[in-house]
mmCIF file of C-alpha atoms in Angstrom:
data_model
loop_
_atom_site.group_PDB
_atom_site.id
_atom_site.type_symbol
_atom_site.label_atom_id
_atom_site.label_comp_id
_atom_site.label_asym_id
_atom_site.label_seq_id
_atom_site.Cartn_x
_atom_site.Cartn_y
_atom_site.Cartn_z
ATOM 1 C CA MET A 189 -2.607 110.805 -136.081
ATOM 2 C CA ASP A 190 -4.656 110.885 -139.301
ATOM 3 C CA GLN A 191 -2.441 113.605 -140.645
ATOM 4 C CA LEU A 192 0.679 111.525 -139.929
ATOM 5 C CA ILE A 193 -0.700 108.551 -141.858
ATOM 6 C CA LEU A 194 -1.581 110.658 -144.859
ATOM 7 C CA ASN A 195 1.889 112.148 -144.932
ATOM 8 C CA ASP A 196 3.406 108.612 -145.099
ATOM 9 C CA LEU A 197 1.361 107.553 -148.143
ATOM 10 C CA PRO A 198 3.106 107.379 -151.501
ATOM 11 C CA PRO A 199 2.703 110.395 -153.811
ATOM 12 C CA LEU A 200 0.074 108.574 -155.921
ATOM 13 C CA LEU A 201 -2.337 108.783 -152.981
ATOM 14 C CA ASP A 202 -1.407 112.354 -151.981
ATOM 15 C CA MET A 203 -4.687 114.098 -151.517
ATOM 16 C CA LYS A 204 -3.071 117.550 -151.875
ATOM 17 C CA THR A 205 -2.654 117.321 -155.638
ATOM 18 C CA ASN A 206 -4.868 116.200 -158.477
ATOM 19 C CA SER A 207 -2.619 117.246 -161.363
ATOM 20 C CA PRO A 208 -2.298 114.684 -164.207
ATOM 21 C CA LYS A 209 1.484 115.134 -164.291
ATOM 22 C CA SER A 210 1.849 114.405 -160.593
ATOM 23 C CA SER A 211 -0.313 111.285 -160.876
ATOM 24 C CA LEU A 212 1.698 110.006 -163.852
ATOM 25 C CA ASP A 213 5.001 110.519 -162.014
ATOM 26 C CA SER A 214 3.647 108.660 -159.017
ATOM 27 C CA LEU A 215 2.485 105.748 -161.207
ATOM 28 C CA ILE A 216 5.924 105.494 -162.815
ATOM 29 C CA GLN A 217 7.565 105.428 -159.383
ATOM 30 C CA LEU A 218 5.248 102.631 -158.259
ATOM 31 C CA LEU A 219 5.932 100.555 -161.376
ATOM 32 C CA TYR A 220 9.658 101.087 -160.890
ATOM 33 C CA ALA A 221 9.389 99.882 -157.312
ATOM 34 C CA LEU A 222 7.460 96.790 -158.419
ATOM 35 C CA VAL A 223 10.137 95.944 -161.003
ATOM 36 C CA ILE A 224 12.869 96.254 -158.355
ATOM 37 C CA LEU A 225 10.849 94.032 -156.032
ATOM 38 C CA LEU A 226 10.323 91.431 -158.748
ATOM 39 C CA LEU A 227 14.029 91.340 -159.641
ATOM 40 C CA GLY A 228 14.907 90.952 -155.992
ATOM 41 C CA LEU A 229 12.510 88.029 -155.636
ATOM 42 C CA MET A 230 13.969 86.321 -158.694
ATOM 43 C CA ALA A 231 17.515 86.759 -157.338
ATOM 44 C CA TYR A 232 16.453 85.308 -154.002
ATOM 45 C CA LEU A 233 14.924 82.240 -155.622
ATOM 46 C CA PHE A 234 17.920 81.720 -157.932
ATOM 47 C CA PHE A 235 20.606 81.912 -155.267
ATOM 48 C CA GLY A 236 18.445 79.938 -152.855
ATOM 49 C CA GLN A 237 18.271 77.105 -155.427
ATOM 50 C CA ILE A 238 22.065 77.123 -155.763
ATOM 51 C CA ARG A 239 22.470 76.900 -152.002
ATOM 52 C CA SER A 240 19.945 74.043 -151.935
ATOM 53 C CA HIS A 241 21.882 72.066 -154.557
ATOM 54 C CA LYS A 242 25.139 72.762 -152.756
ATOM 55 C CA SER A 243 23.616 71.504 -149.535
ATOM 56 C CA VAL A 244 22.546 68.242 -151.243
ATOM 57 C CA ALA A 245 25.991 67.813 -152.783
ATOM 58 C CA ASP A 246 27.697 68.479 -149.456
ATOM 59 C CA ASN A 247 25.608 65.901 -147.633
ATOM 60 C CA THR A 248 25.289 63.196 -150.290
ATOM 61 C CA ASP A 249 27.787 60.811 -151.833
ATOM 62 C CA SER A 250 28.477 62.283 -155.283
ATOM 63 C CA SER A 251 28.278 58.805 -156.846
ATOM 64 C CA ALA A 252 24.599 58.702 -155.861
ATOM 65 C CA VAL A 253 23.943 61.958 -157.711
ATOM 66 C CA PHE A 254 26.028 61.363 -160.849
ATOM 67 C CA ILE A 255 26.211 57.709 -161.986
ATOM 68 C CA GLN A 256 29.132 57.040 -164.289
ATOM 69 C CA LEU A 257 28.019 54.880 -167.199
ATOM 70 C CA ASP A 258 29.993 51.702 -167.835
ATOM 71 C CA SER A 259 31.753 52.375 -171.135
ATOM 72 C CA ASN A 260 31.461 48.669 -172.018
ATOM 73 C CA PHE A 261 27.738 49.184 -172.538
ATOM 74 C CA THR A 262 27.577 52.515 -174.339
ATOM 75 C CA HIS A 263 27.525 52.883 -178.122
ATOM 76 C CA VAL A 264 27.060 49.133 -178.548
ATOM 77 C CA TRP A 265 26.870 47.901 -182.148
ATOM 78 C CA THR A 266 23.459 46.887 -183.457
ATOM 79 C CA ALA A 267 22.231 44.918 -186.465
ATOM 80 C CA PRO A 268 21.227 46.720 -189.686
ATOM 81 C CA SER A 269 17.541 47.625 -189.837
ATOM 82 C CA ASP A 270 15.258 45.436 -191.929
ATOM 83 C CA TRP A 271 14.095 48.334 -194.112
ATOM 84 C CA ARG A 272 17.572 48.450 -195.643
ATOM 85 C CA MET A 273 16.869 45.105 -197.308
ATOM 86 C CA MET A 274 14.795 47.024 -199.852
ATOM 87 C CA TYR A 275 18.079 47.933 -201.561
ATOM 88 C CA LEU A 276 19.106 44.294 -202.009
ATOM 89 C CA PRO A 277 18.414 42.477 -205.287
ATOM 90 C CA ALA A 278 15.235 40.405 -204.912
ATOM 91 C CA GLY A 279 17.085 37.073 -204.980
ATOM 92 C CA GLN A 280 19.622 38.194 -202.394
ATOM 93 C CA LYS A 281 16.921 39.534 -200.075
ATOM 94 C CA GLU A 282 15.091 36.205 -200.281
ATOM 95 C CA LEU A 283 18.310 34.362 -199.405
ATOM 96 C CA VAL A 284 19.031 36.625 -196.414
ATOM 97 C CA LEU A 285 15.507 36.169 -195.057
ATOM 98 C CA TYR A 286 15.716 32.406 -195.485
ATOM 99 C CA GLY A 287 19.034 32.418 -193.669
ATOM 100 C CA ARG A 288 17.508 34.270 -190.747
ATOM 101 C CA GLU A 289 14.640 31.789 -190.668
ATOM 102 C CA LEU A 290 17.113 28.881 -190.588
ATOM 103 C CA ILE A 291 19.016 30.425 -187.672
ATOM 104 C CA ALA A 292 15.826 31.159 -185.716
ATOM 105 C CA HIS A 293 14.048 27.857 -186.424
ATOM 106 C CA THR A 294 16.872 25.510 -187.382
ATOM 107 C CA SER A 295 15.197 22.356 -186.136
ATOM 108 C CA ASP A 296 12.057 22.898 -188.203
ATOM 109 C CA TYR A 297 14.233 22.470 -191.283
ATOM 110 C CA LEU A 298 17.327 20.523 -190.159
ATOM 111 C CA GLY A 299 16.369 18.897 -186.846
ATOM 112 C CA PRO A 300 15.353 15.280 -186.137
ATOM 113 C CA LYS A 301 11.988 15.961 -187.788
ATOM 114 C CA GLY A 302 13.273 18.623 -190.177
ATOM 115 C CA SER A 303 11.500 19.341 -193.455
ATOM 116 C CA VAL A 304 14.796 19.607 -195.415
ATOM 117 C CA ARG A 305 17.105 17.116 -193.707
ATOM 118 C CA ALA A 306 17.433 15.347 -190.341
ATOM 119 C CA MET A 307 20.934 16.299 -189.180
ATOM 120 C CA SER A 308 20.919 17.910 -185.704
ATOM 121 C CA ASN A 309 19.744 17.514 -182.110
ATOM 122 C CA GLY A 310 16.544 19.586 -182.156
ATOM 123 C CA MET A 311 18.044 22.810 -180.850
ATOM 124 C CA ASN A 312 17.968 25.992 -182.916
ATOM 125 C CA CYS A 313 21.016 28.126 -183.676
ATOM 126 C CA GLN A 314 19.045 30.915 -182.009
ATOM 127 C CA ASN A 315 19.092 29.033 -178.700
ATOM 128 C CA CYS A 316 22.768 29.993 -178.402
ATOM 129 C CA HIS A 317 22.908 32.962 -180.829
ATOM 130 C CA LEU A 318 20.047 35.073 -179.470
ATOM 131 C CA LYS A 319 17.596 36.979 -181.672
ATOM 132 C CA ALA A 320 18.905 35.083 -184.685
ATOM 133 C CA GLY A 321 22.460 36.152 -183.900
ATOM 134 C CA SER A 322 21.689 39.864 -183.594
ATOM 135 C CA GLN A 323 21.545 40.535 -179.842
ATOM 136 C CA PRO A 324 24.465 42.571 -178.425
ATOM 137 C CA TRP A 325 26.606 40.373 -176.149
ATOM 138 C CA GLY A 326 24.205 37.551 -177.061
ATOM 139 C CA ASN A 327 26.781 35.426 -178.925
ATOM 140 C CA ASN A 328 25.933 37.356 -182.088
ATOM 141 C CA TYR A 329 27.432 37.219 -185.584
ATOM 142 C CA PHE A 330 28.450 40.884 -185.905
ATOM 143 C CA ALA A 331 32.180 40.185 -186.331
ATOM 144 C CA VAL A 332 32.074 36.921 -188.310
ATOM 145 C CA GLU A 333 32.159 38.481 -191.773
ATOM 146 C CA SER A 334 34.861 40.996 -190.807
ATOM 147 C CA THR A 335 37.240 38.516 -189.135
ATOM 148 C CA TYR A 336 36.936 35.394 -191.324
ATOM 149 C CA PRO A 337 38.800 33.711 -192.928
ATOM 150 C CA LYS A 338 41.227 33.544 -190.006
ATOM 151 C CA PHE A 339 43.622 31.175 -188.269
ATOM 152 C CA ARG A 340 42.083 29.292 -185.339
ATOM 153 C CA ALA A 341 44.287 27.449 -182.891
ATOM 154 C CA ARG A 342 41.600 24.873 -182.181
ATOM 155 C CA SER A 343 41.905 23.383 -185.669
ATOM 156 C CA GLY A 344 45.419 24.679 -186.365
ATOM 157 C CA THR A 345 44.227 25.903 -189.767
ATOM 158 C CA ILE A 346 42.855 28.975 -191.498
ATOM 159 C CA GLU A 347 39.071 28.631 -191.323
ATOM 160 C CA ASN A 348 36.431 30.256 -193.513
ATOM 161 C CA GLN A 349 32.793 31.020 -192.709
ATOM 162 C CA ILE A 350 31.643 27.603 -193.963
ATOM 163 C CA LYS A 351 33.945 25.829 -191.494
ATOM 164 C CA ARG A 352 32.687 28.097 -188.711
ATOM 165 C CA VAL A 353 29.028 27.313 -189.463
ATOM 166 C CA ASN A 354 29.675 23.583 -189.657
ATOM 167 C CA ASP A 355 31.549 23.666 -186.352
ATOM 168 C CA CYS A 356 28.290 24.825 -184.784
ATOM 169 C CA PHE A 357 26.330 22.045 -186.457
ATOM 170 C CA GLU A 358 28.776 19.392 -185.291
ATOM 171 C CA ARG A 359 29.325 20.734 -181.765
ATOM 172 C CA SER A 360 26.517 22.944 -180.463
ATOM 173 C CA LEU A 361 23.839 21.089 -182.434
ATOM 174 C CA ASN A 362 25.655 17.740 -182.004
ATOM 175 C CA GLY A 363 24.901 16.917 -185.612
ATOM 176 C CA MET A 364 26.428 16.604 -189.062
ATOM 177 C CA LYS A 365 28.040 19.029 -191.495
ATOM 178 C CA LEU A 366 25.822 20.992 -193.829
ATOM 179 C CA ASP A 367 26.649 20.682 -197.537
ATOM 180 C CA SER A 368 28.593 23.826 -198.464
ATOM 181 C CA THR A 369 26.824 24.049 -201.835
ATOM 182 C CA SER A 370 23.299 23.684 -200.442
ATOM 183 C CA LYS A 371 20.774 26.503 -200.509
ATOM 184 C CA GLU A 372 20.624 26.324 -196.723
ATOM 185 C CA MET A 373 24.368 26.951 -196.291
ATOM 186 C CA GLN A 374 24.301 29.769 -198.841
ATOM 187 C CA ALA A 375 21.337 31.336 -197.044
ATOM 188 C CA ILE A 376 23.028 31.172 -193.640
ATOM 189 C CA LEU A 377 26.204 32.708 -195.095
ATOM 190 C CA ALA A 378 24.174 35.476 -196.773
ATOM 191 C CA TYR A 379 22.429 36.295 -193.509
ATOM 192 C CA ILE A 380 25.690 36.364 -191.524
ATOM 193 C CA ALA A 381 27.198 38.641 -194.183
ATOM 194 C CA TRP A 382 24.134 40.894 -193.914
ATOM 195 C CA LEU A 383 24.533 41.275 -190.157
ATOM 196 C CA GLY A 384 28.188 42.248 -190.589
ATOM 197 C CA LYS A 385 27.790 44.383 -193.708
ATOM 198 C CA ASP A 386 28.799 47.656 -192.030
ATOM 199 C CA VAL A 387 31.713 46.282 -189.978
ATOM 200 C CA ALA A 388 35.166 47.151 -191.285
ATOM 201 C CA LYS A 389 37.629 44.357 -192.052
ATOM 202 C CA ASP A 390 39.347 42.861 -188.979
ATOM 203 C CA ILE A 391 37.208 44.940 -186.607
ATOM 204 C CA ARG A 392 35.210 43.467 -183.732
ATOM 205 C CA PRO A 393 32.642 46.126 -182.814
ATOM 206 C CA LYS A 394 31.622 46.668 -179.207
ATOM 207 C CA GLY A 395 28.901 44.175 -178.280
ATOM 208 C CA SER A 396 30.242 41.384 -180.504
ATOM 209 C CA GLY A 397 30.089 37.783 -179.364
ATOM 210 C CA ILE A 398 30.087 37.172 -175.593
ATOM 211 C CA PHE A 399 31.085 39.553 -172.809
ATOM 212 C CA LYS A 400 34.271 38.552 -170.957
ATOM 213 C CA LEU A 401 33.658 38.540 -167.206
ATOM 214 C CA LYS A 402 36.376 39.247 -164.651
ATOM 215 C CA PHE A 403 37.795 36.146 -163.012
ATOM 216 C CA LEU A 404 36.652 35.077 -159.575
ATOM 217 C CA LYS A 405 39.383 34.915 -156.938
ATOM 218 C CA ARG A 406 38.226 31.389 -156.162
ATOM 219 C CA ALA A 407 37.207 28.350 -158.173
ATOM 220 C CA THR A 408 33.714 28.290 -159.624
ATOM 221 C CA ASP A 409 31.329 26.244 -157.475
ATOM 222 C CA PRO A 410 28.769 23.895 -159.067
ATOM 223 C CA GLU A 411 26.973 23.412 -155.736
ATOM 224 C CA LYS A 412 26.383 27.149 -155.372
ATOM 225 C CA GLY A 413 25.447 27.175 -159.034
ATOM 226 C CA LYS A 414 22.705 24.621 -158.451
ATOM 227 C CA LEU A 415 21.057 27.006 -155.983
ATOM 228 C CA VAL A 416 21.082 29.714 -158.655
ATOM 229 C CA TYR A 417 19.748 27.267 -161.247
ATOM 230 C CA ASP A 418 16.894 26.137 -159.019
ATOM 231 C CA ALA A 419 15.912 29.721 -158.242
ATOM 232 C CA LYS A 420 16.386 31.349 -161.654
ATOM 233 C CA CYS A 421 16.626 28.760 -164.443
ATOM 234 C CA GLN A 422 14.615 25.601 -163.861
ATOM 235 C CA SER A 423 11.238 27.250 -164.496
ATOM 236 C CA CYS A 424 12.170 27.367 -168.196
ATOM 237 C CA HIS A 425 14.844 24.692 -168.637
ATOM 238 C CA GLN A 426 13.238 22.274 -166.155
ATOM 239 C CA SER A 427 14.691 20.599 -163.085
ATOM 240 C CA ASN A 428 16.561 17.962 -165.104
ATOM 241 C CA GLY A 429 17.833 20.436 -167.691
ATOM 242 C CA GLU A 430 15.774 18.795 -170.449
ATOM 243 C CA GLY A 431 14.154 22.001 -171.713
ATOM 244 C CA VAL A 432 10.642 22.407 -173.112
ATOM 245 C CA PHE A 433 9.498 21.295 -176.557
ATOM 246 C CA ALA A 434 7.551 23.676 -178.754
ATOM 247 C CA GLU A 435 4.124 22.608 -179.952
ATOM 248 C CA GLY A 436 4.500 19.780 -182.452
ATOM 249 C CA GLY A 437 7.768 18.551 -180.908
ATOM 250 C CA LYS A 438 10.014 19.628 -183.801
ATOM 251 C CA SER A 439 12.078 22.131 -181.808
ATOM 252 C CA TYR A 440 12.528 23.626 -178.344
ATOM 253 C CA THR A 441 10.961 26.712 -176.866
ATOM 254 C CA TYR A 442 13.493 26.456 -174.022
ATOM 255 C CA PRO A 443 16.530 24.384 -175.011
ATOM 256 C CA PRO A 444 18.027 21.508 -173.005
ATOM 257 C CA LEU A 445 21.117 22.583 -171.059
ATOM 258 C CA TRP A 446 22.446 19.077 -170.563
ATOM 259 C CA GLY A 447 21.546 15.524 -171.526
ATOM 260 C CA MET A 448 21.619 13.775 -174.893
ATOM 261 C CA HIS A 449 19.828 16.566 -176.780
ATOM 262 C CA SER A 450 22.068 19.413 -175.639
ATOM 263 C CA TYR A 451 25.386 20.779 -176.942
ATOM 264 C CA ASN A 452 28.313 18.376 -176.745
ATOM 265 C CA GLU A 453 31.699 18.623 -175.034
ATOM 266 C CA GLY A 454 33.276 20.249 -178.080
ATOM 267 C CA ALA A 455 30.955 23.279 -178.087
ATOM 268 C CA GLY A 456 32.210 26.741 -177.281
ATOM 269 C CA LEU A 457 29.718 27.092 -174.436
ATOM 270 C CA PHE A 458 31.244 24.064 -172.742
ATOM 271 C CA ARG A 459 33.996 26.444 -171.688
ATOM 272 C CA ILE A 460 32.756 27.879 -168.395
ATOM 273 C CA SER A 461 34.072 31.391 -169.119
ATOM 274 C CA ASN A 462 32.013 31.557 -172.315
ATOM 275 C CA LEU A 463 28.866 30.255 -170.664
ATOM 276 C CA ALA A 464 29.269 32.591 -167.666
ATOM 277 C CA GLY A 465 29.552 35.687 -169.883
ATOM 278 C CA TYR A 466 26.615 34.517 -171.978
ATOM 279 C CA VAL A 467 24.431 33.868 -168.916
ATOM 280 C CA LYS A 468 25.339 37.128 -167.161
ATOM 281 C CA TYR A 469 23.846 39.426 -169.807
ATOM 282 C CA ASN A 470 21.163 37.205 -171.323
ATOM 283 C CA MET A 471 19.647 35.024 -168.593
ATOM 284 C CA PRO A 472 17.151 34.502 -167.022
ATOM 285 C CA PHE A 473 14.757 35.090 -169.920
ATOM 286 C CA GLY A 474 14.261 38.810 -170.578
ATOM 287 C CA THR A 475 17.698 39.874 -169.337
ATOM 288 C CA THR A 476 19.810 42.161 -171.540
ATOM 289 C CA TYR A 477 23.185 43.830 -171.137
ATOM 290 C CA GLU A 478 21.261 46.913 -170.041
ATOM 291 C CA LYS A 479 19.547 45.125 -167.170
ATOM 292 C CA ALA A 480 21.385 42.104 -165.772
ATOM 293 C CA GLN A 481 19.713 39.999 -163.083
ATOM 294 C CA LEU A 482 22.610 37.827 -161.881
ATOM 295 C CA THR A 483 25.796 38.890 -160.150
ATOM 296 C CA ASP A 484 29.101 37.917 -161.733
ATOM 297 C CA GLU A 485 29.562 35.325 -158.995
ATOM 298 C CA GLU A 486 26.144 33.780 -159.670
ATOM 299 C CA ALA A 487 26.852 33.675 -163.410
ATOM 300 C CA TRP A 488 30.180 31.882 -162.912
ATOM 301 C CA ASP A 489 28.709 29.363 -160.488
ATOM 302 C CA VAL A 490 25.597 28.526 -162.485
ATOM 303 C CA ALA A 491 27.761 28.059 -165.598
ATOM 304 C CA ALA A 492 29.925 25.645 -163.606
ATOM 305 C CA TYR A 493 26.838 23.732 -162.489
ATOM 306 C CA ILE A 494 25.410 23.437 -166.006
ATOM 307 C CA ASN A 495 28.732 22.290 -167.455
ATOM 308 C CA SER A 496 29.245 19.786 -164.658
ATOM 309 C CA MET A 497 26.214 17.838 -165.874
ATOM 310 C CA PRO A 498 26.349 14.950 -168.396
ATOM 311 C CA ARG A 499 26.081 15.673 -172.105
ATOM 312 C CA PRO A 500 27.139 14.100 -175.427
ATOM 313 C CA GLY A 501 30.842 13.523 -175.952
ATOM 314 C CA LYS A 502 32.842 14.277 -179.093
ATOM 315 C CA ASP A 503 36.133 13.079 -180.542
ATOM 316 C CA LEU A 504 38.436 16.032 -179.834
ATOM 317 C CA SER A 505 41.667 14.243 -180.717
ATOM 318 C CA LYS A 506 42.297 16.554 -183.699
ATOM 319 C CA ASP A 507 41.614 19.738 -181.741
ATOM 320 C CA TRP A 508 44.504 21.945 -180.617
ATOM 321 C CA PRO A 509 47.324 20.338 -182.625
ATOM 322 C CA ASP A 510 49.567 22.817 -180.787
ATOM 323 C CA ILE A 511 48.486 22.295 -177.186
ATOM 324 C CA SER A 512 50.147 25.539 -176.105
ATOM 325 C CA GLY A 513 47.259 27.305 -177.831
ATOM 326 C CA LYS A 514 44.619 25.845 -175.534
ATOM 327 C CA PRO A 515 42.645 28.489 -173.617
ATOM 328 C CA PHE A 516 42.921 28.695 -169.832
ATOM 329 C CA ASP A 517 39.565 26.966 -169.297
ATOM 330 C CA HIS A 518 39.764 24.204 -171.890
ATOM 331 C CA PRO A 519 38.621 21.278 -169.728
ATOM 332 C CA PHE A 520 40.644 18.481 -171.322
ATOM 333 C CA GLY A 521 44.403 17.857 -171.163
ATOM 334 C CA PRO A 522 47.170 17.475 -171.969
ATOM 335 C CA TYR A 523 48.523 20.982 -171.265
ATOM 336 C CA VAL A 524 51.893 22.646 -171.503
ATOM 337 C CA ASP A 525 51.480 23.992 -167.972
ATOM 338 C CA SER A 526 51.398 21.992 -164.727
ATOM 339 C CA PHE A 527 47.900 22.991 -163.581
ATOM 340 C CA PRO A 528 45.499 20.056 -163.136
ATOM 341 C CA GLU A 529 42.598 19.372 -165.470
ATOM 342 C CA SER A 530 40.112 20.161 -162.686
ATOM 343 C CA GLN A 531 41.534 23.677 -162.307
ATOM 344 C CA HIS A 532 41.427 24.248 -166.051
ATOM 345 C CA LYS A 533 37.732 23.410 -165.945
ATOM 346 C CA TYR A 534 36.553 25.069 -162.723
ATOM 347 C CA GLY A 535 39.327 27.500 -161.803
ATOM 348 C CA PRO A 536 40.638 29.558 -160.169
ATOM 349 C CA TYR A 537 41.634 30.756 -163.632
ATOM 350 C CA LYS A 538 43.858 33.766 -162.988
ATOM 351 C CA PRO A 539 46.991 31.749 -162.110
ATOM 352 C CA ILE A 540 46.601 29.789 -165.363
ATOM 353 C CA SER A 541 45.906 32.908 -167.412
ATOM 354 C CA ASP A 542 48.923 34.680 -165.901
ATOM 355 C CA TRP A 543 51.142 31.662 -166.637
ATOM 356 C CA ILE A 544 49.994 31.597 -170.276
ATOM 357 C CA LYS A 545 50.626 35.332 -170.730
ATOM 358 C CA LYS A 546 54.076 35.113 -169.152
ATOM 359 C CA HIS A 547 55.197 32.226 -171.357
ATOM 360 C CA LYS A 548 53.776 33.796 -174.502
ATOM 361 C CA LYS A 549 55.884 36.892 -173.787
ATOM 362 C CA SER A 550 58.986 34.800 -173.174
ATOM 363 C CA LYS A 551 58.524 33.069 -176.558
ATOM 364 C CA SER A 552 58.187 36.357 -178.395
#
């Protein structure tokens, strides 16, 4: 039995020879065998991993493994970095920075208790144009410099940047026009030009303005919107929509969404489609386009609720001299179509939008 075991041992342990050459050959054979074993183990692990991945893929919905990014939210345009201001002439840099300050803290300078002039309702431009007009899909100014001057159907005229700024003062801030020659207007224009400095003429880069949500199949519902408001909005904007004053009472930390100190009926956000897109990717506080908190349905309904509440009026008699240019959700008649005013305000919007597209094609 002992002899049989010895005969089965590898040559390295063969007790019948002690020659150096025989020992070296045996060592080489053992090392060779170890290499083969190691390669075999590596092959086993490699192909086993492939089979494991295949098993997961076979038993799992592929959409859960590979998430397709929404192309609307990739490669979104951003504002120029502040360090680039070092290349501006000193006077121009000062003007740009003052313009940004005016957008962020408008009421401190131009509100009811403003240090320069009392000419607006106490809201800041930044309350509607987030991060001083630089937040993607936050009603930003990225495309203003590249697309103005341009024809606007609302006024029926070619408008420049000054007209656009003063529209905001008269509508969203429910105030008065800003003198076009004032330092404040020149500063705001310089800042807007700075934000759009890298945008080619007539281009609207991805992330400009407000995201356009898909239509609901039904009308928007203010009653459902109130439930969303109570759960998600009132902690900042308060139960009566009056907002919260900043310390000193010169401006708002959280702006009023309705009432006498909010935007008036001529403001762009009084269109429910604009407010819904704005809310979807910016509200509640802390939301961005990268991490929305509300569903599309909730955004539409809460926008309908907010815009169903009382707010300052405005003489709109000179708006839309060609009424065929009115958008589908302009809430005041007359219209060229036969849809009622209530549907233009609350929807459903698709039938109106389809009618407008069809008749535009027939005219052309």
